[in-house]
Amino acid sequence: MASLINMLSVSPKILSPTTTTRTPSLQTRPFLTPFSASFTKRRFTIRAAETDANEAVKSEAPDKAPAKNGSSFNQLLGIKGASLETNKWKIRLQLTKPVTWPPLVWGVVCGAAASGNFHWNFEDVAKSILCMMMSGPFLTGYTQTLNDWYDREIDAINEPYRPIPSGAISENEVITQIWVLLLGGLTTAGILDILAGHDFPIIFYLALGGSLLSYIYSAPPLKLKQNGWIGNFALGASYISLPWWAGQALFGTLTPDIIVLTLLYSIAGLGIAIVNDFKSVEGDRALGLQSLPVAFGAETAKWICVGAIDITQLSVAGYLLGAGKPYYALALLALIAPQVIFQFKYFLKDPVKYDVKYQASAQPFLVLGLLVTALATSH
């Protein structure tokens, strides 16, 4: 599953709301500390960053409250437009953001295909499903819950109605969920190594490394997401490389050329991660997170995003052509073309307003390109 040079600084100012609401306090203790049953209330003073006129994002800021007729389906998927929910188990599911699982599941499929050793029999299908469970519900669920825990102060600015800042779920319940999902994922990884007959538990160590990467991505003191380059590349690698490696290691051998190729593809993942940064500019500025839209401004960040996605895929197509696989290279080029069309139709026009439409339209072609690349490497 590079650092910024000459980071732009923004001077803060206080936003004065017309009313002061009482919300549950967001305690700042790390999730590894002992549980506490106390859950106090206090008033919030929200500070946001001053928007420089030359750097301002022209799109409207994200809504501060869910729609009156919010969707229960969106709530279960953990995406914008969700309805307010009081059922604890539905809230727990919302924190894991099921909408983010499919790319990890697809990565396992690509790794299995690249191994050249997957067979459509009960044993291989069962092992692949177990690997998908490890990558999706367990470890992605762990990552998303952990990220929401450490983002609770940002969410209090950008999306105060989300489960943690709104107090819909207690801090002890969130911490318990993080541990259950992490331990469940690592246990599943160990079982997969046994089923694959590995002398060295490579899947377990991939899962452990990915879990550590998720932690340092979200948690201080490193908090990789504070840097737009490093954080988004780490996110791209987590979503593309790690599940691919797990799938390939489960059914075959993870080779150096595949490691390099998937890390290259992770640059496209960096671009995809930038798409989600535009809707959080206000909170990122307020808390000093140097996402690329904050550091470079919305206009420049849009082109960095599409450049990372398109140039990476063109480079992979060139690699396949040079490796004597022209038909796979042509197939990949055919899948890049509609992505460029949707970038101009939606994303480059307004990355906040059309983010969902763009991702729903363009990303299926990108993930199909991943499978084309995987099939090319298996032959």
Tab-separated table of N, CA and C in Angstrom, residues 231-350:
chain	number	residue	atom	x	y	z
A	231	GLY	N	3.665	12.726	1.926
A	231	GLY	CA	2.419	12.131	2.403
A	231	GLY	C	1.602	11.504	1.302
A	232	ASN	N	1.453	12.201	0.182
A	232	ASN	CA	0.637	11.661	-0.904
A	232	ASN	C	1.305	10.486	-1.604
A	233	PHE	N	2.651	10.506	-1.673
A	233	PHE	CA	3.320	9.340	-2.259
A	233	PHE	C	3.161	8.123	-1.353
A	234	ALA	N	3.269	8.339	-0.042
A	234	ALA	CA	3.061	7.235	0.902
A	234	ALA	C	1.654	6.672	0.760
A	235	LEU	N	0.688	7.563	0.571
A	235	LEU	CA	-0.695	7.126	0.388
A	235	LEU	C	-0.838	6.340	-0.905
A	236	GLY	N	-0.211	6.839	-1.982
A	236	GLY	CA	-0.276	6.138	-3.262
A	236	GLY	C	0.351	4.759	-3.201
A	237	ALA	N	1.480	4.657	-2.515
A	237	ALA	CA	2.142	3.356	-2.369
A	237	ALA	C	1.284	2.395	-1.560
A	238	SER	N	0.603	2.912	-0.544
A	238	SER	CA	-0.248	2.060	0.293
A	238	SER	C	-1.422	1.503	-0.499
A	239	TYR	N	-1.945	2.285	-1.412
A	239	TYR	CA	-3.125	1.872	-2.166
A	239	TYR	C	-2.790	1.053	-3.405
A	240	ILE	N	-1.585	1.193	-3.947
A	240	ILE	CA	-1.243	0.484	-5.186
A	240	ILE	C	-0.196	-0.596	-4.941
A	241	SER	N	0.946	-0.214	-4.384
A	241	SER	CA	2.059	-1.158	-4.276
A	241	SER	C	1.819	-2.262	-3.252
A	242	LEU	N	1.440	-1.893	-2.020
A	242	LEU	CA	1.357	-2.884	-0.946
A	242	LEU	C	0.353	-4.011	-1.228
A	243	PRO	N	-0.883	-3.733	-1.654
A	243	PRO	CA	-1.796	-4.851	-1.936
A	243	PRO	C	-1.341	-5.685	-3.133
A	244	TRP	N	-0.720	-5.044	-4.130
A	244	TRP	CA	-0.174	-5.779	-5.274
A	244	TRP	C	0.903	-6.736	-4.783
A	245	TRP	N	1.832	-6.237	-3.949
A	245	TRP	CA	2.904	-7.085	-3.435
A	245	TRP	C	2.343	-8.254	-2.634
A	246	ALA	N	1.314	-7.994	-1.832
A	246	ALA	CA	0.723	-9.066	-1.031
A	246	ALA	C	0.100	-10.134	-1.921
A	247	GLY	N	-0.634	-9.703	-2.951
A	247	GLY	CA	-1.257	-10.660	-3.871
A	247	GLY	C	-0.238	-11.468	-4.647
A	248	GLN	N	0.827	-10.804	-5.080
A	248	GLN	CA	1.848	-11.525	-5.837
A	248	GLN	C	2.645	-12.463	-4.934
A	249	ALA	N	2.951	-12.031	-3.719
A	249	ALA	CA	3.688	-12.893	-2.788
A	249	ALA	C	2.859	-14.103	-2.371
A	250	LEU	N	1.537	-13.949	-2.342
A	250	LEU	CA	0.661	-15.052	-1.945
A	250	LEU	C	0.685	-16.185	-2.955
A	251	PHE	N	0.783	-15.846	-4.236
A	251	PHE	CA	0.696	-16.870	-5.279
A	251	PHE	C	1.999	-17.093	-6.044
A	252	GLY	N	2.984	-16.227	-5.828
A	252	GLY	CA	4.225	-16.378	-6.585
A	252	GLY	C	5.399	-15.763	-5.853
A	253	THR	N	6.271	-15.123	-6.609
A	253	THR	CA	7.480	-14.511	-6.048
A	253	THR	C	7.477	-13.023	-6.334
A	254	LEU	N	7.753	-12.235	-5.328
A	254	LEU	CA	7.825	-10.784	-5.492
A	254	LEU	C	9.222	-10.428	-5.977
A	255	THR	N	9.322	-9.927	-7.209
A	255	THR	CA	10.614	-9.678	-7.840
A	255	THR	C	10.962	-8.186	-7.828
A	256	PRO	N	12.257	-7.847	-7.914
A	256	PRO	CA	12.673	-6.436	-7.883
A	256	PRO	C	12.044	-5.583	-8.982
A	257	ASP	N	11.886	-6.143	-10.202
A	257	ASP	CA	11.314	-5.340	-11.282
A	257	ASP	C	9.862	-4.968	-10.999
A	258	ILE	N	9.116	-5.867	-10.345
A	258	ILE	CA	7.733	-5.575	-9.985
A	258	ILE	C	7.692	-4.508	-8.890
A	259	ILE	N	8.620	-4.586	-7.946
A	259	ILE	CA	8.679	-3.576	-6.882
A	259	ILE	C	8.904	-2.188	-7.475
A	260	VAL	N	9.845	-2.087	-8.427
A	260	VAL	CA	10.137	-0.796	-9.062
A	260	VAL	C	8.932	-0.311	-9.870
A	261	LEU	N	8.319	-1.207	-10.635
A	261	LEU	CA	7.189	-0.833	-11.491
A	261	LEU	C	5.999	-0.339	-10.665
A	262	THR	N	5.693	-1.028	-9.581
A	262	THR	CA	4.556	-0.618	-8.757
A	262	THR	C	4.844	0.672	-7.984
A	263	LEU	N	6.093	0.870	-7.579
A	263	LEU	CA	6.437	2.138	-6.935
A	263	LEU	C	6.319	3.293	-7.923
A	264	LEU	N	6.644	3.015	-9.192
A	264	LEU	CA	6.443	4.030	-10.230
A	264	LEU	C	4.958	4.352	-10.375
A	265	TYR	N	4.140	3.309	-10.368
A	265	TYR	CA	2.695	3.505	-10.460
A	265	TYR	C	2.170	4.272	-9.238
A	266	SER	N	2.884	4.184	-8.146
A	266	SER	CA	2.456	4.900	-6.938
A	266	SER	C	2.526	6.413	-7.110
A	267	ILE	N	3.310	6.881	-8.092
A	267	ILE	CA	3.327	8.318	-8.386
A	267	ILE	C	1.960	8.740	-8.921
A	268	ALA	N	1.326	7.852	-9.703
A	268	ALA	CA	-0.050	8.128	-10.135
A	268	ALA	C	-0.976	8.159	-8.924
A	269	GLY	N	-0.694	7.278	-7.948
A	269	GLY	CA	-1.458	7.295	-6.710
A	269	GLY	C	-1.295	8.605	-5.965
A	270	LEU	N	-0.097	9.196	-6.039
A	270	LEU	CA	0.133	10.516	-5.452
A	270	LEU	C	-0.818	11.532	-6.066
A	271	GLY	N	-0.957	11.474	-7.397
A	271	GLY	CA	-1.875	12.389	-8.079
A	271	GLY	C	-3.306	12.205	-7.633
A	272	ILE	N	-3.723	10.947	-7.481
A	272	ILE	CA	-5.090	10.667	-7.031
A	272	ILE	C	-5.307	11.215	-5.627
A	273	ALA	N	-4.297	11.090	-4.778
A	273	ALA	CA	-4.414	11.590	-3.401
A	273	ALA	C	-4.564	13.106	-3.375
A	274	ILE	N	-3.914	13.799	-4.310
A	274	ILE	CA	-4.019	15.260	-4.354
A	274	ILE	C	-5.457	15.691	-4.616
A	275	VAL	N	-6.192	14.900	-5.403
A	275	VAL	CA	-7.591	15.232	-5.711
A	275	VAL	C	-8.375	15.500	-4.434
A	276	ASN	N	-8.107	14.707	-3.390
A	276	ASN	CA	-8.859	14.827	-2.142
A	276	ASN	C	-8.394	15.987	-1.264
A	277	ASP	N	-7.265	16.618	-1.624
A	277	ASP	CA	-6.732	17.701	-0.799
A	277	ASP	C	-7.452	19.028	-1.014
A	278	PHE	N	-8.086	19.188	-2.175
A	278	PHE	CA	-8.690	20.484	-2.490
A	278	PHE	C	-9.855	20.825	-1.569
A	279	LYS	N	-10.603	19.814	-1.135
A	279	LYS	CA	-11.777	20.090	-0.306
A	279	LYS	C	-11.403	20.388	1.144
A	280	SER	N	-10.124	20.220	1.502
A	280	SER	CA	-9.695	20.412	2.893
A	280	SER	C	-8.737	21.580	3.056
A	281	VAL	N	-8.703	22.482	2.081
A	281	VAL	CA	-7.736	23.576	2.107
A	281	VAL	C	-7.895	24.433	3.358
A	282	GLU	N	-9.132	24.752	3.724
A	282	GLU	CA	-9.378	25.627	4.873
A	282	GLU	C	-8.787	25.058	6.161
A	283	GLY	N	-9.110	23.807	6.447
A	283	GLY	CA	-8.597	23.186	7.663
A	283	GLY	C	-7.101	22.940	7.611
A	284	ASP	N	-6.580	22.572	6.425
A	284	ASP	CA	-5.142	22.336	6.286
A	284	ASP	C	-4.348	23.602	6.582
A	285	ARG	N	-4.819	24.734	6.067
A	285	ARG	CA	-4.143	26.000	6.343
A	285	ARG	C	-4.181	26.321	7.838
A	286	ALA	N	-5.345	26.095	8.439
A	286	ALA	CA	-5.517	26.449	9.847
A	286	ALA	C	-4.566	25.685	10.748
A	287	LEU	N	-4.274	24.431	10.386
A	287	LEU	CA	-3.442	23.594	11.246
A	287	LEU	C	-2.031	23.394	10.687
A	288	GLY	N	-1.686	24.151	9.659
A	288	GLY	CA	-0.314	24.144	9.162
A	288	GLY	C	0.070	22.944	8.322
A	289	LEU	N	-0.899	22.233	7.757
A	289	LEU	CA	-0.584	21.106	6.879
A	289	LEU	C	-0.271	21.623	5.485
A	290	GLN	N	0.903	21.267	4.972
A	290	GLN	CA	1.337	21.768	3.676
A	290	GLN	C	0.907	20.834	2.548
A	291	SER	N	-0.399	20.696	2.369
A	291	SER	CA	-0.894	19.969	1.200
A	291	SER	C	-0.511	20.769	-0.039
A	292	LEU	N	-0.513	20.133	-1.199
A	292	LEU	CA	-0.060	20.838	-2.400
A	292	LEU	C	-0.964	22.008	-2.776
A	293	PRO	N	-2.304	21.907	-2.633
A	293	PRO	CA	-3.126	23.092	-2.899
A	293	PRO	C	-2.820	24.258	-1.969
A	294	VAL	N	-2.421	23.966	-0.731
A	294	VAL	CA	-2.045	25.025	0.202
A	294	VAL	C	-0.682	25.600	-0.179
A	295	ALA	N	0.265	24.728	-0.488
A	295	ALA	CA	1.643	25.165	-0.745
A	295	ALA	C	1.800	25.901	-2.066
A	296	PHE	N	1.098	25.413	-3.111
A	296	PHE	CA	1.300	25.974	-4.445
A	296	PHE	C	0.117	26.783	-4.958
A	297	GLY	N	-1.019	26.712	-4.278
A	297	GLY	CA	-2.226	27.327	-4.806
A	297	GLY	C	-2.999	26.323	-5.637
A	298	ALA	N	-4.296	26.529	-5.757
A	298	ALA	CA	-5.173	25.564	-6.417
A	298	ALA	C	-4.809	25.358	-7.886
A	299	GLU	N	-4.506	26.447	-8.587
A	299	GLU	CA	-4.284	26.343	-10.029
A	299	GLU	C	-3.064	25.479	-10.342
A	300	THR	N	-1.955	25.731	-9.662
A	300	THR	CA	-0.740	24.944	-9.902
A	300	THR	C	-0.923	23.507	-9.448
A	301	ALA	N	-1.566	23.312	-8.309
A	301	ALA	CA	-1.764	21.966	-7.766
A	301	ALA	C	-2.600	21.098	-8.695
A	302	LYS	N	-3.547	21.707	-9.410
A	302	LYS	CA	-4.361	20.943	-10.368
A	302	LYS	C	-3.484	20.307	-11.440
A	303	TRP	N	-2.533	21.065	-11.949
A	303	TRP	CA	-1.673	20.559	-13.016
A	303	TRP	C	-0.632	19.577	-12.500
A	304	ILE	N	-0.164	19.769	-11.263
A	304	ILE	CA	0.725	18.771	-10.653
A	304	ILE	C	-0.014	17.440	-10.540
A	305	CYS	N	-1.271	17.514	-10.146
A	305	CYS	CA	-2.095	16.316	-9.970
A	305	CYS	C	-2.251	15.538	-11.268
A	306	VAL	N	-2.736	16.205	-12.317
A	306	VAL	CA	-2.969	15.489	-13.579
A	306	VAL	C	-1.655	15.071	-14.222
A	307	GLY	N	-0.596	15.864	-14.019
A	307	GLY	CA	0.709	15.484	-14.553
A	307	GLY	C	1.227	14.207	-13.919
A	308	ALA	N	1.078	14.080	-12.603
A	308	ALA	CA	1.528	12.866	-11.905
A	308	ALA	C	0.770	11.640	-12.404
A	309	ILE	N	-0.524	11.789	-12.620
A	309	ILE	CA	-1.347	10.660	-13.069
A	309	ILE	C	-1.014	10.266	-14.505
A	310	ASP	N	-0.949	11.248	-15.390
A	310	ASP	CA	-0.799	10.949	-16.824
A	310	ASP	C	0.633	10.564	-17.199
A	311	ILE	N	1.622	11.320	-16.705
A	311	ILE	CA	3.016	11.039	-17.076
A	311	ILE	C	3.439	9.670	-16.552
A	312	THR	N	2.973	9.303	-15.368
A	312	THR	CA	3.307	7.985	-14.818
A	312	THR	C	2.793	6.870	-15.723
A	313	GLN	N	1.544	6.974	-16.128
A	313	GLN	CA	0.973	5.917	-16.973
A	313	GLN	C	1.630	5.870	-18.348
A	314	LEU	N	1.971	7.047	-18.885
A	314	LEU	CA	2.679	7.066	-20.165
A	314	LEU	C	4.059	6.418	-20.027
A	315	SER	N	4.709	6.622	-18.892
A	315	SER	CA	6.022	6.005	-18.650
A	315	SER	C	5.907	4.492	-18.573
A	316	VAL	N	4.845	4.004	-17.908
A	316	VAL	CA	4.633	2.557	-17.828
A	316	VAL	C	4.354	1.990	-19.216
A	317	ALA	N	3.565	2.715	-20.027
A	317	ALA	CA	3.301	2.267	-21.403
A	317	ALA	C	4.607	2.187	-22.195
A	318	GLY	N	5.491	3.167	-21.988
A	318	GLY	CA	6.795	3.136	-22.651
A	318	GLY	C	7.627	1.949	-22.190
A	319	TYR	N	7.562	1.638	-20.901
A	319	TYR	CA	8.278	0.476	-20.362
A	319	TYR	C	7.784	-0.820	-21.018
A	320	LEU	N	6.463	-0.956	-21.137
A	320	LEU	CA	5.897	-2.167	-21.741
A	320	LEU	C	6.290	-2.274	-23.208
A	321	LEU	N	6.315	-1.133	-23.898
A	321	LEU	CA	6.730	-1.138	-25.303
A	321	LEU	C	8.187	-1.566	-25.427
A	322	GLY	N	9.026	-1.028	-24.554
A	322	GLY	CA	10.445	-1.392	-24.573
A	322	GLY	C	10.692	-2.832	-24.182
A	323	ALA	N	9.764	-3.418	-23.407
A	323	ALA	CA	9.894	-4.814	-22.986
A	323	ALA	C	9.358	-5.781	-24.027
A	324	GLY	N	8.997	-5.247	-25.202
A	324	GLY	CA	8.515	-6.117	-26.279
A	324	GLY	C	7.068	-6.546	-26.125
A	325	LYS	N	6.259	-5.690	-25.494
A	325	LYS	CA	4.834	-6.001	-25.310
A	325	LYS	C	3.984	-4.855	-25.848
A	326	PRO	N	4.016	-4.668	-27.189
A	326	PRO	CA	3.361	-3.495	-27.795
A	326	PRO	C	1.849	-3.494	-27.631
A	327	TYR	N	1.210	-4.673	-27.653
A	327	TYR	CA	-0.249	-4.702	-27.549
A	327	TYR	C	-0.720	-4.262	-26.161
A	328	TYR	N	0.012	-4.663	-25.140
A	328	TYR	CA	-0.310	-4.202	-23.796
A	328	TYR	C	-0.079	-2.700	-23.670
A	329	ALA	N	0.992	-2.207	-24.303
A	329	ALA	CA	1.285	-0.776	-24.273
A	329	ALA	C	0.174	0.020	-24.958
A	330	LEU	N	-0.295	-0.487	-26.103
A	330	LEU	CA	-1.384	0.189	-26.808
A	330	LEU	C	-2.680	0.161	-26.008
A	331	ALA	N	-2.934	-0.957	-25.329
A	331	ALA	CA	-4.133	-1.059	-24.496
A	331	ALA	C	-4.080	-0.040	-23.358
A	332	LEU	N	-2.892	0.134	-22.776
A	332	LEU	CA	-2.738	1.097	-21.694
A	332	LEU	C	-2.932	2.524	-22.205
A	333	LEU	N	-2.407	2.818	-23.387
A	333	LEU	CA	-2.599	4.145	-23.979
A	333	LEU	C	-4.077	4.429	-24.235
A	334	ALA	N	-4.797	3.397	-24.681
A	334	ALA	CA	-6.233	3.557	-24.925
A	334	ALA	C	-6.996	3.855	-23.642
A	335	LEU	N	-6.486	3.376	-22.510
A	335	LEU	CA	-7.135	3.630	-21.226
A	335	LEU	C	-6.737	4.985	-20.633
A	336	ILE	N	-5.616	5.535	-21.085
A	336	ILE	CA	-5.195	6.854	-20.605
A	336	ILE	C	-6.039	7.954	-21.253
A	337	ALA	N	-6.389	7.782	-22.520
A	337	ALA	CA	-7.106	8.825	-23.266
A	337	ALA	C	-8.388	9.305	-22.580
A	338	PRO	N	-9.297	8.422	-22.173
A	338	PRO	CA	-10.516	8.928	-21.509
A	338	PRO	C	-10.229	9.622	-20.176
A	339	GLN	N	-9.161	9.238	-19.500
A	339	GLN	CA	-8.812	9.917	-18.253
A	339	GLN	C	-8.473	11.382	-18.512
A	340	VAL	N	-7.731	11.631	-19.592
A	340	VAL	CA	-7.372	13.010	-19.944
A	340	VAL	C	-8.629	13.807	-20.294
A	341	ILE	N	-9.546	13.179	-21.015
A	341	ILE	CA	-10.800	13.848	-21.387
A	341	ILE	C	-11.566	14.281	-20.136
A	342	PHE	N	-11.698	13.368	-19.168
A	342	PHE	CA	-12.441	13.686	-17.949
A	342	PHE	C	-11.706	14.703	-17.065
A	343	GLN	N	-10.392	14.730	-17.170
A	343	GLN	CA	-9.638	15.747	-16.432
A	343	GLN	C	-10.006	17.147	-16.906
A	344	PHE	N	-10.103	17.318	-18.224
A	344	PHE	CA	-10.472	18.629	-18.765
A	344	PHE	C	-11.964	18.916	-18.570
A	345	LYS	N	-12.783	17.886	-18.632
A	345	LYS	CA	-14.228	18.076	-18.508
A	345	LYS	C	-14.649	18.419	-17.089
A	346	TYR	N	-13.996	17.804	-16.103
A	346	TYR	CA	-14.404	17.981	-14.712
A	346	TYR	C	-13.321	18.609	-13.833
A	347	PHE	N	-12.245	17.871	-13.644
A	347	PHE	CA	-11.286	18.223	-12.595
A	347	PHE	C	-10.641	19.587	-12.799
A	348	LEU	N	-10.156	19.877	-13.989
A	348	LEU	CA	-9.456	21.132	-14.226
A	348	LEU	C	-10.402	22.327	-14.197
A	349	LYS	N	-11.688	22.100	-14.388
A	349	LYS	CA	-12.674	23.179	-14.282
A	349	LYS	C	-12.896	23.595	-12.834
A	350	ASP	N	-13.107	22.603	-11.967
A	350	ASP	CA	-13.364	22.891	-10.559
A	350	ASP	C	-13.097	21.630	-9.749
